Coordinates of C-alpha atoms and ligand atoms in Angstrom, one line a residue:
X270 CA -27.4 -2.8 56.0
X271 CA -30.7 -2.9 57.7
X272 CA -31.6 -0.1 59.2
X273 CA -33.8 -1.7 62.1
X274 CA -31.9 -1.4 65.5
X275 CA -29.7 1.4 64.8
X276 CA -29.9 3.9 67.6
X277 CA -31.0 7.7 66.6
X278 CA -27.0 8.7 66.6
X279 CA -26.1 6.0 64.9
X280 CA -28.9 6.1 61.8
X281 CA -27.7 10.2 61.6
X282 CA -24.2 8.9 61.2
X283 CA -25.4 6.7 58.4
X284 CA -27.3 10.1 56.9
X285 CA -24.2 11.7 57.1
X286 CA -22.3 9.2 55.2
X287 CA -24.3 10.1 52.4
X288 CA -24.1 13.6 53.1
X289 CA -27.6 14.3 54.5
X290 CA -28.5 17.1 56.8
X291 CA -29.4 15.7 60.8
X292 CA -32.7 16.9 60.4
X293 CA -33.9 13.6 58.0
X294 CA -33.1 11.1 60.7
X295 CA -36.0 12.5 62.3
X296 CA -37.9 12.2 59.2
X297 CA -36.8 8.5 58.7
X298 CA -37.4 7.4 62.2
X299 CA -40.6 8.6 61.7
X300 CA -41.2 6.8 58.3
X301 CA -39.5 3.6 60.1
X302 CA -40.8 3.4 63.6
X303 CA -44.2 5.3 63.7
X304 CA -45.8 4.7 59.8
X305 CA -43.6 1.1 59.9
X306 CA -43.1 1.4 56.1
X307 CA -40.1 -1.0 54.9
X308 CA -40.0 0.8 51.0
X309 CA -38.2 3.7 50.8
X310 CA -40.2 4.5 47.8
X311 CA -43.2 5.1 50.1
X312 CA -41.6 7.4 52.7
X313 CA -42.5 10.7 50.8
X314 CA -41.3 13.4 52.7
X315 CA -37.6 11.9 52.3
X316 CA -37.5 13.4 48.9
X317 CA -36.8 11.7 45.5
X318 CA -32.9 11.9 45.8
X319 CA -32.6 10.8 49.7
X320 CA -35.3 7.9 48.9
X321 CA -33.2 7.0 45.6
X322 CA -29.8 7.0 47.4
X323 CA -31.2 4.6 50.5
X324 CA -32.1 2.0 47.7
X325 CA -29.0 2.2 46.2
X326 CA -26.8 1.9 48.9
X327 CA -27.8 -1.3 50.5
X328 CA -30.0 -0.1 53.1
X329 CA -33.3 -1.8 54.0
X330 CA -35.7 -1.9 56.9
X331 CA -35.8 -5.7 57.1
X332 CA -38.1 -8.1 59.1
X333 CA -36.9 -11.3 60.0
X334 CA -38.2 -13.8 57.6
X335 CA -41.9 -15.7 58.9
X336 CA -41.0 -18.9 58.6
X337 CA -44.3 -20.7 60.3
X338 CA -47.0 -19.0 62.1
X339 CA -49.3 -20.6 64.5
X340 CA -52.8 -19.6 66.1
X341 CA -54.4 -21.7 69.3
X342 CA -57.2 -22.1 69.8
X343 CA -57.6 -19.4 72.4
X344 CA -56.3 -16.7 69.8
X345 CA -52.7 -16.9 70.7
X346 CA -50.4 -16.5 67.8
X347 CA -47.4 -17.9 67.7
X348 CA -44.3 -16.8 64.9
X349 CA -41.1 -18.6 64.3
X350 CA -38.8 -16.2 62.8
X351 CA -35.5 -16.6 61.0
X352 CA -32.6 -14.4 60.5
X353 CA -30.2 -13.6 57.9
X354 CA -28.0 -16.4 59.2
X355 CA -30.7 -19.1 59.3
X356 CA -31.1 -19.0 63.3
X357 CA -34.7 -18.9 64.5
X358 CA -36.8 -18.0 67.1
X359 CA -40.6 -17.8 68.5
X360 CA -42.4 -14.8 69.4
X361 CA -45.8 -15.1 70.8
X362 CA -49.1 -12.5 70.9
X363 CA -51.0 -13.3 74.3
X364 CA -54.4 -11.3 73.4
X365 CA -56.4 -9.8 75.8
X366 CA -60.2 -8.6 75.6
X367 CA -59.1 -4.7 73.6
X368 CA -55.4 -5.4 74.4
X369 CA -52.0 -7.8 74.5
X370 CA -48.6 -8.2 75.1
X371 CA -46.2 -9.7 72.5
X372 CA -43.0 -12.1 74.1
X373 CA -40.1 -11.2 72.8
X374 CA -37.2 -13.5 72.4
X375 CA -33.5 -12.6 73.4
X376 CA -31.2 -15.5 72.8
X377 CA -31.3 -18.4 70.3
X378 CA -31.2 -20.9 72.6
X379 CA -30.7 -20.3 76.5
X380 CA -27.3 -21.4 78.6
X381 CA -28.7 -21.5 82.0
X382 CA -30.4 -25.3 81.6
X383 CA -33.0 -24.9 84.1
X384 CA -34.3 -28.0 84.2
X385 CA -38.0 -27.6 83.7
X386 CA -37.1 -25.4 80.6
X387 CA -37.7 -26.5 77.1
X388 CA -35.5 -23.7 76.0
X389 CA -32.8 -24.6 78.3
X390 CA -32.7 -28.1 77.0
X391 CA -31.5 -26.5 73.7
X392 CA -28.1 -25.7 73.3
X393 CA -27.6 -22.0 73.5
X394 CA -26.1 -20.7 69.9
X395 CA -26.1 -16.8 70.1
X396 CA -27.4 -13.2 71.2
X397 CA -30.2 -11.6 69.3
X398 CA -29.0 -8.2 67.9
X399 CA -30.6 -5.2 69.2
X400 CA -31.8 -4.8 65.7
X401 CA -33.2 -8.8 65.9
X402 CA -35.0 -8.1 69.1
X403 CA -36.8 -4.8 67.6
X404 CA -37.6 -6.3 64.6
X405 CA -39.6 -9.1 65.9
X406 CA -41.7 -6.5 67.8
X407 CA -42.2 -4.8 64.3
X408 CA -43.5 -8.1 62.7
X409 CA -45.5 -9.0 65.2
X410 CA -47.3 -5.6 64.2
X411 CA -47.0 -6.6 60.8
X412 CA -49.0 -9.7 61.1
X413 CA -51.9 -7.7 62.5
X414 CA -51.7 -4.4 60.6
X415 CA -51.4 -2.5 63.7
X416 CA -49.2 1.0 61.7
X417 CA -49.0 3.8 61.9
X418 CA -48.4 3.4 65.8
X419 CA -51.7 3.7 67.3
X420 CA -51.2 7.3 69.6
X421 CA -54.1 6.5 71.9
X422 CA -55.9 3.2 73.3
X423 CA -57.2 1.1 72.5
X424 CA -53.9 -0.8 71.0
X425 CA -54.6 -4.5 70.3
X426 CA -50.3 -4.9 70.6
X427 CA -49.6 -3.3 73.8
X428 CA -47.6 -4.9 76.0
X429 CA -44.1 -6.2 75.9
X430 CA -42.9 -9.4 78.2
X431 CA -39.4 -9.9 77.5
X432 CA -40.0 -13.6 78.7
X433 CA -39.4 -15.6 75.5
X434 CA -36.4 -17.7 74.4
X435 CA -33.2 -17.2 76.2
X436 CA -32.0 -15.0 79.4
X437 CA -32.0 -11.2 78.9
X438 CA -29.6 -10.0 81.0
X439 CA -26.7 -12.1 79.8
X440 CA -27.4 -9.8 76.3
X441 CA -28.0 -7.0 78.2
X442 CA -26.5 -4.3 75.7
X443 CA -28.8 -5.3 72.8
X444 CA -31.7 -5.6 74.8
X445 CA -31.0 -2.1 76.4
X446 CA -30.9 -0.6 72.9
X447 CA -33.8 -2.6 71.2
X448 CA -35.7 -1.4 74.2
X449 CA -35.0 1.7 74.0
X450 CA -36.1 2.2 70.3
X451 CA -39.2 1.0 71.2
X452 CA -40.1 3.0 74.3
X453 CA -39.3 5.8 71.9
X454 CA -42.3 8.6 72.2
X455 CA -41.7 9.1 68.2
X456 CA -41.7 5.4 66.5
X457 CA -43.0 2.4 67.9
X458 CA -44.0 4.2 71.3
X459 CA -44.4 1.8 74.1
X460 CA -44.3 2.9 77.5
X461 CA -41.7 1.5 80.0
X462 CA -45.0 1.0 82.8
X463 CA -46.2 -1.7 79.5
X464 CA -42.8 -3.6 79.4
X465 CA -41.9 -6.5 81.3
X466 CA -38.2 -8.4 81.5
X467 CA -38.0 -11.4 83.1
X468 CA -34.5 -12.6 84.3
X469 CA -33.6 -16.0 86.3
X470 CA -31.6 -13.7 88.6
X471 CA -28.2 -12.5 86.8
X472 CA -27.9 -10.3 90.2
X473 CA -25.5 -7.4 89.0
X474 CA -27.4 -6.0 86.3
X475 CA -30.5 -6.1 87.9
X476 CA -30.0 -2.4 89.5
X477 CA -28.9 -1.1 86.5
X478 CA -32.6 -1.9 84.9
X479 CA -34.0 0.8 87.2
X480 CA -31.3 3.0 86.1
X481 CA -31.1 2.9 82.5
X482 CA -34.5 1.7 81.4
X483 CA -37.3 1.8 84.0
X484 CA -39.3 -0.8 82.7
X485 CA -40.8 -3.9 85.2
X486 CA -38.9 -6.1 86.7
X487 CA -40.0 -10.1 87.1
X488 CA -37.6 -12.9 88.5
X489 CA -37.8 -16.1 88.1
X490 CA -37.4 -17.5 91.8
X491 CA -38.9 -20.4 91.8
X492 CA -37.6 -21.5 94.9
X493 CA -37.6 -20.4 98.2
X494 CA -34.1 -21.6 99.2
X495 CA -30.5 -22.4 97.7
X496 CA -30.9 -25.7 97.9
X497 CA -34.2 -26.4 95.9
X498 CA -32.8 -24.0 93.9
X499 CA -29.5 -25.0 92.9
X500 CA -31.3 -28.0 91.9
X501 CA -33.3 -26.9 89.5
X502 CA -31.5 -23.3 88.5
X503 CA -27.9 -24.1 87.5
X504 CA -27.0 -20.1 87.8
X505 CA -28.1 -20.5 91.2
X506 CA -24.6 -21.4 91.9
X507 CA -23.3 -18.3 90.8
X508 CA -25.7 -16.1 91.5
X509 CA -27.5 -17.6 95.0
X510 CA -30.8 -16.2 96.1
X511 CA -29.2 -13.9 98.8
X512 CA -27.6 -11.9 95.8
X513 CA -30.9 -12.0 93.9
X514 CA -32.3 -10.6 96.9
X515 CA -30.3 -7.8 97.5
X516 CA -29.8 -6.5 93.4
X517 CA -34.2 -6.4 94.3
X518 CA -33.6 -4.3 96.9
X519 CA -31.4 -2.4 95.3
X520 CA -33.7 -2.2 92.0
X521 CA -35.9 -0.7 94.5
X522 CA -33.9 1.8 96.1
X523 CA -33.4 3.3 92.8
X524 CA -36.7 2.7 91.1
X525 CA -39.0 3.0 94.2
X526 CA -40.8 0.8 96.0
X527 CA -43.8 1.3 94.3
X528 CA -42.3 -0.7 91.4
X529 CA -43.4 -3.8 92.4
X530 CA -41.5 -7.0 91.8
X531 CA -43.2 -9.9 90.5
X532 CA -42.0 -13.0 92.0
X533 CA -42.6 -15.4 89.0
X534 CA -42.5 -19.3 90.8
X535 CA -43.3 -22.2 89.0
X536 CA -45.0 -25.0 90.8
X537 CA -43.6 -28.6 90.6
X538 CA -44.8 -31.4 92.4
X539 CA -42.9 -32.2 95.1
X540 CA -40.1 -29.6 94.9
X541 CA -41.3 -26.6 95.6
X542 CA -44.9 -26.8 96.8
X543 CA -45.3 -27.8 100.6
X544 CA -47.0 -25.5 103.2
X545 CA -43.4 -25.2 104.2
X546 CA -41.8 -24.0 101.4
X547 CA -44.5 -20.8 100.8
X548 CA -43.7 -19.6 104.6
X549 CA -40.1 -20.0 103.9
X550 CA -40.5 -18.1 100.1
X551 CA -42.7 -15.3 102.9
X552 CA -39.7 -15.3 104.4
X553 CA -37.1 -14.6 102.0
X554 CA -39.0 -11.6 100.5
X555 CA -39.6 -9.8 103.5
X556 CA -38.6 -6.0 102.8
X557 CA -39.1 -6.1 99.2
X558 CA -42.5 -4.9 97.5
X559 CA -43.2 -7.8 96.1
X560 CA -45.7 -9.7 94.5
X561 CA -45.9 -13.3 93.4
X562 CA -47.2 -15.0 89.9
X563 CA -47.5 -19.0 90.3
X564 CA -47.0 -20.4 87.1
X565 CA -48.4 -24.1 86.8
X566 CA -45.4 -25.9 85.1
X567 CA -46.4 -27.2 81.6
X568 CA -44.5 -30.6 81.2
X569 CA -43.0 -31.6 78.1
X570 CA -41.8 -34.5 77.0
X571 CA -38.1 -35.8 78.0
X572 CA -38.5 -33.7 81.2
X573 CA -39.7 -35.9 84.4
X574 CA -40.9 -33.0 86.9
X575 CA -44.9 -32.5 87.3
X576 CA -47.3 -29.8 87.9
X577 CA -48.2 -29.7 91.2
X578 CA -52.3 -30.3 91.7
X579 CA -54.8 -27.7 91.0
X580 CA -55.4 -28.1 95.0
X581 CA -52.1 -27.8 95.9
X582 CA -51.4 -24.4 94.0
X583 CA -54.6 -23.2 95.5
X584 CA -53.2 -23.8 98.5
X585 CA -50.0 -22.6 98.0
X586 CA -51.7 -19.4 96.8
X587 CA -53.6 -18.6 99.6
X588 CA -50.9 -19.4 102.5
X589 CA -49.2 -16.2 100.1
X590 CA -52.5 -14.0 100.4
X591 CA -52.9 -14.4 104.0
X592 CA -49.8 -12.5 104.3
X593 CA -51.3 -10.1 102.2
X594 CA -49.3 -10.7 99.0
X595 CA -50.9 -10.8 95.8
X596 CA -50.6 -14.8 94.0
X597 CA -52.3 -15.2 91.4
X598 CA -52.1 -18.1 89.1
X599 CA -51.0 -17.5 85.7
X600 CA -53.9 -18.9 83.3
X601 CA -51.9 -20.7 80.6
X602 CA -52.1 -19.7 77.0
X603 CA -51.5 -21.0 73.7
X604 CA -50.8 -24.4 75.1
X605 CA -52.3 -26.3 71.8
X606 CA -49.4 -24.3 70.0
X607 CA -46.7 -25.1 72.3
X608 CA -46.9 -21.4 72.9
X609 CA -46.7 -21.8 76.7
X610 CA -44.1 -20.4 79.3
X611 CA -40.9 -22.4 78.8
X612 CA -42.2 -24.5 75.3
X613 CA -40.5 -22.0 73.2
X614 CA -37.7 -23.6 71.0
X615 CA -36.6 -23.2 67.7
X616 CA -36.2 -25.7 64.6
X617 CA -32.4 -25.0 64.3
X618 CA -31.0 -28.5 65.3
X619 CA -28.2 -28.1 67.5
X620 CA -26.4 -31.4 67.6
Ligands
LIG1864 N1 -34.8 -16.3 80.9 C1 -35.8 -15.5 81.5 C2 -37.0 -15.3 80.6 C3 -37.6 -16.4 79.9 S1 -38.5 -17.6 80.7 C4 -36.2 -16.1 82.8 O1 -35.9 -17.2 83.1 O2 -36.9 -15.4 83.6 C5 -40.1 -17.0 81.1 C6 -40.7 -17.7 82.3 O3 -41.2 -19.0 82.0 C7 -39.7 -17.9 83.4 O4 -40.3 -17.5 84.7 C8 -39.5 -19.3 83.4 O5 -38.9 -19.8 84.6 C9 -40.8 -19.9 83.0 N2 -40.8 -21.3 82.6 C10 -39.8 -21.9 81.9 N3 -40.1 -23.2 81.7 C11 -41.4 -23.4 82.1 C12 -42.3 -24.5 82.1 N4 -42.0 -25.6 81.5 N5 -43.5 -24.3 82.6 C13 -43.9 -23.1 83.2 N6 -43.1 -22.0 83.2 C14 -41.8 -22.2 82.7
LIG1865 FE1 -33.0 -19.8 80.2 FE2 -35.1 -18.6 81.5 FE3 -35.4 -21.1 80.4 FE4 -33.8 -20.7 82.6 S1 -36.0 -20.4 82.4 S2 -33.3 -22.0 80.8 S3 -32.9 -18.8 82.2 S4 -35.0 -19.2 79.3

């Protein structure tokens, strides 16, 4: 049984078993989470007997296995992970000048097929485990050495975007718990103001982020009504923008509305781009604290949509500023790698 992913109650159950006193799970929390060792044989203040016992029972503190890893050109690193059944996924390290955010993956596959999604196109096979989800923070931090948690800046692996392969909130339970192991203040330690989730709008469990987690909140809008986006957005159909709208406003009523929103939009050539469509999208937000993040679309091959022109999104950006929103355009990274927003797929072949 790996131990990765089990919440505090549950890892004290697991010390119980074995007829342990409460007071260890704090201890091996500590040896798993904050020092990141995976050999029991190293976690000295467990004691011979409690270290002995771990070993021989099965446990572990597995990380997935690395089955490629990639680096671009602009120091983006990209990971392709596999699990104990075989399934795999990418995580990416976007580095900043004395900081970064790793993008975690949720789903092997994704089911929504948005159309200008290269994870969509994939058949969707499963949920990540909460313990799957942690674990690929954990070897991320492997790869650049980066244990015992650092307790003060700077951290070179600070940030989490919960923006990589599939749709968190249709695996909300797992992603709940694997984020709150690592927003824990005594292992991996990262703050819920330097997490991200990203969701294409799965409106009723968008309050409940506010309420259970606190972390950022970025939606994938793309549009700036129904029906650009039920062309593009299949779960636009079930969940249309006015819901999408109103689970932000209630995100806000309980987070406050200091908490802004980021509006993630993604701009395709003649969809989604005309003067028109930016006063609408001004529209549509009005009464939410918003602010907007225009992703230029990276094509890939088999999908027809194109980026709209550099002058275009310019444009588009600064019809958004004169009404004193904040648009600025996501700078691509780790494009070389096929690291990009929405290149992410896996090997498994899904025929
Ligand atoms: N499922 C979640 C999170 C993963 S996608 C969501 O949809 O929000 C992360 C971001 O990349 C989303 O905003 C998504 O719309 C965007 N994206 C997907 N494909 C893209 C592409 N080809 N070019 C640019 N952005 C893309
Ligand atoms: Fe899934 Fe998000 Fe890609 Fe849509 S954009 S297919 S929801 S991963």
């Amino acid at each position: 049984m790996n131990l990765i992913g089990l919440s505090r109650e549950e890892l004290q159950n697991e010390l119980e078993k074995m007829g342990e006193k409460p007071f260890r799970t704090k201890q091996l929390w500590h040896w798993i989470y904050w020092q990141g060792k995976t050999d029991f044989q190293e976690m000295s203040s467990l004691g011979k007997t409690l270290r002995n016992k771990l070993a021989t029972n099965g446990y572990t503190v597995r990380r997935p296995t690395v089955l490629r890893e990639q680096n671009s050109a602009d120091r983006t690193r990209k990971w392709l992970f596999s699990f104990e059944d075989g399934q795999s996924v990418e995580t990416v390290y976007i580095p900043e000048e004395d900081r970064g955010a790793v993008c975690l993956s949720t789903q092997i596959g994704c089911p929504n097929g948005c159309v200008f999604c290269h994870t969509g196109s994939q058949k969707f096979t499963r949920n990540l485990g909460a313990s799957e989800i942690v674990a690929q923070f954990m070897a991320a931090r492997d790869s650049y050495q980066e244990w015992p948690s650092p307790s003060q800046e700077p951290r070179y692996l600070s940030n989490i975007v919960v923006m990589g392969m599939g749709e968190p909130l249709l695996n909300y339970e797992n992603v709940k718990k694997a984020l709150r192991i690592i927003m824990d203040p005594e292992g991996i330690a990262i703050s819920k103001r330097r997490i991200t989730l990203s969701t294409c709008g799965i409106a009723p469990v968008i309050p409940l982020i506010a309420q259970d987690l606190g972390v950022k909140l970025a939606i994938s809008l793309h549009a700036p009504n129904n029906e650009i986006r039920d062309q593009i957005m299949p779960i636009n159909k079930k969940y249309p923008l006015e819901e999408v709208i109103d689970a932000c406003k209630k995100f806000q009523e309980i987070g406050g509305t200091r908490q802004y929103i980021t509006m993630e939009y993604v701009m395709l050539d003649g969809i989604n781009d005309s003067d028109a469509d930016a006063r609408e999208l001004i529209r549509l937000v009005k009464g939410l604290a918003v602010k907007f993040n225009l992703i230029p679309f990276n094509e890939w091959t088999g999908c027809p949509l194109k980026c709209s022109s550099e002058k275009r999104i310019k444009r588009f950006s600064e019809l958004l500023e004169e009404h004193n929103y904040a648009a600025p355009v996501r700078q691509s990274r780790g494009q070389d790698i096929m690291a990009a927003c929405g290149q992410l797929k896996s090997i498994f072949k899904n025929s």
